[in-house]
XYZ file of C-alpha atoms in Angstrom:
128
model
C 172.881 62.611 -35.427
C 172.873 60.207 -38.359
C 174.755 60.950 -41.521
C 172.108 61.869 -44.097
C 172.175 61.085 -47.795
C 169.264 62.666 -49.612
C 168.700 62.309 -53.341
C 165.476 64.370 -53.381
C 166.794 66.968 -55.824
C 163.477 68.840 -56.023
C 163.442 69.824 -52.329
C 164.225 73.333 -51.080
C 166.702 71.791 -48.601
C 168.629 69.774 -51.209
C 172.347 70.533 -51.453
C 174.664 69.363 -54.231
C 176.231 66.014 -53.433
C 172.982 64.514 -52.105
C 173.158 66.411 -48.820
C 170.345 67.999 -46.822
C 170.412 71.583 -45.575
C 167.407 71.196 -43.260
C 167.805 71.747 -39.529
C 165.556 68.727 -38.874
C 164.179 65.930 -41.027
C 160.820 64.444 -40.011
C 160.190 60.848 -41.071
C 156.573 59.701 -40.864
C 154.248 56.972 -42.080
C 152.187 58.123 -45.062
C 148.991 57.650 -43.006
C 149.231 59.132 -39.501
C 147.457 56.360 -37.577
C 149.286 53.485 -39.279
C 152.701 51.879 -38.691
C 155.020 51.325 -41.629
C 155.654 47.767 -42.702
C 157.773 48.539 -45.798
C 160.000 51.375 -47.036
C 157.319 52.644 -49.422
C 155.078 53.535 -46.464
C 157.604 56.047 -45.080
C 158.053 59.665 -46.161
C 160.088 62.753 -45.429
C 157.580 65.273 -44.105
C 160.245 68.001 -44.262
C 160.108 67.940 -48.075
C 159.105 71.254 -49.655
C 159.011 71.348 -53.447
C 161.561 73.806 -54.845
C 159.132 75.157 -57.407
C 158.876 78.763 -56.261
C 160.458 81.490 -54.186
C 157.449 81.288 -51.861
C 158.285 77.639 -51.115
C 161.907 78.534 -50.324
C 160.740 81.314 -48.008
C 158.150 79.017 -46.408
C 160.778 76.374 -45.633
C 163.285 78.889 -44.218
C 162.222 78.155 -40.619
C 163.747 74.680 -40.990
C 167.090 75.623 -42.504
C 170.437 74.699 -40.977
C 171.890 78.079 -41.901
C 175.508 77.463 -40.901
C 175.508 73.968 -42.434
C 173.883 75.166 -45.645
C 176.318 78.061 -46.078
C 179.299 75.789 -45.388
C 177.789 73.165 -47.700
C 177.427 75.691 -50.514
C 180.994 76.951 -50.077
C 182.532 73.510 -49.620
C 180.872 70.665 -51.599
C 182.623 68.094 -49.368
C 181.271 69.586 -46.112
C 179.126 67.070 -44.201
C 175.832 68.671 -43.173
C 174.073 66.796 -40.343
C 170.405 67.589 -39.734
C 168.698 66.007 -36.746
C 166.251 63.241 -37.670
C 162.910 62.966 -35.895
C 161.019 59.776 -36.661
C 157.527 58.707 -35.622
C 157.808 55.335 -37.379
C 158.074 53.261 -34.191
C 157.900 50.040 -36.225
C 161.441 50.754 -37.492
C 164.511 49.018 -36.088
C 166.208 52.429 -35.778
C 163.410 54.218 -33.920
C 164.737 55.515 -30.605
C 163.402 57.072 -27.436
C 162.052 60.551 -27.994
C 161.136 59.670 -31.596
C 164.745 60.054 -32.755
C 166.487 58.024 -35.434
C 169.370 56.029 -33.968
C 170.791 54.741 -37.272
C 174.386 55.762 -38.032
C 173.272 56.909 -41.487
C 170.006 57.268 -43.365
C 169.109 57.660 -47.006
C 166.085 59.559 -48.255
C 165.025 58.777 -51.815
C 162.569 60.267 -54.249
C 164.517 61.970 -57.016
C 162.257 64.381 -58.951
C 159.531 64.186 -56.250
C 156.576 66.543 -56.362
C 155.300 65.994 -52.800
C 156.457 64.424 -49.545
C 154.493 61.215 -50.275
C 156.875 60.638 -53.206
C 159.842 60.365 -50.806
C 160.946 57.353 -48.743
C 163.369 56.528 -45.956
C 165.415 53.750 -47.533
C 166.983 52.972 -44.151
C 163.663 51.719 -42.749
C 163.951 48.190 -41.421
C 160.905 46.658 -39.827
C 161.545 45.916 -36.170
C 160.861 42.341 -35.108
C 157.456 42.091 -33.462
C 156.247 45.437 -34.788
């Protein structure tokens, strides 16, 4: 699994130190039938706005419980969610729609919805 740096501080899965407490991160193109050509066309579909208790409860099915607890206790603990990616135009897209990058970065500080987030690691694959 890639090392994940996530600066989306308004997400229910955000952990101090720009870490992600989700069990799985889903990276998609903003429009389902299209293929991303630039970073701005990617998004983290796992984003859930941390605006209410209901949102926290609704996102609980995608929590890496052990990683989140360890991450809360130890701010240096590396939490590693799996990364599913349907952006097949990316250099790091692998078989089974898995990200094969060593590390990824999700941006969108102060986001209100998943379309405000981006996968900064996206690199357009030659010929895609």
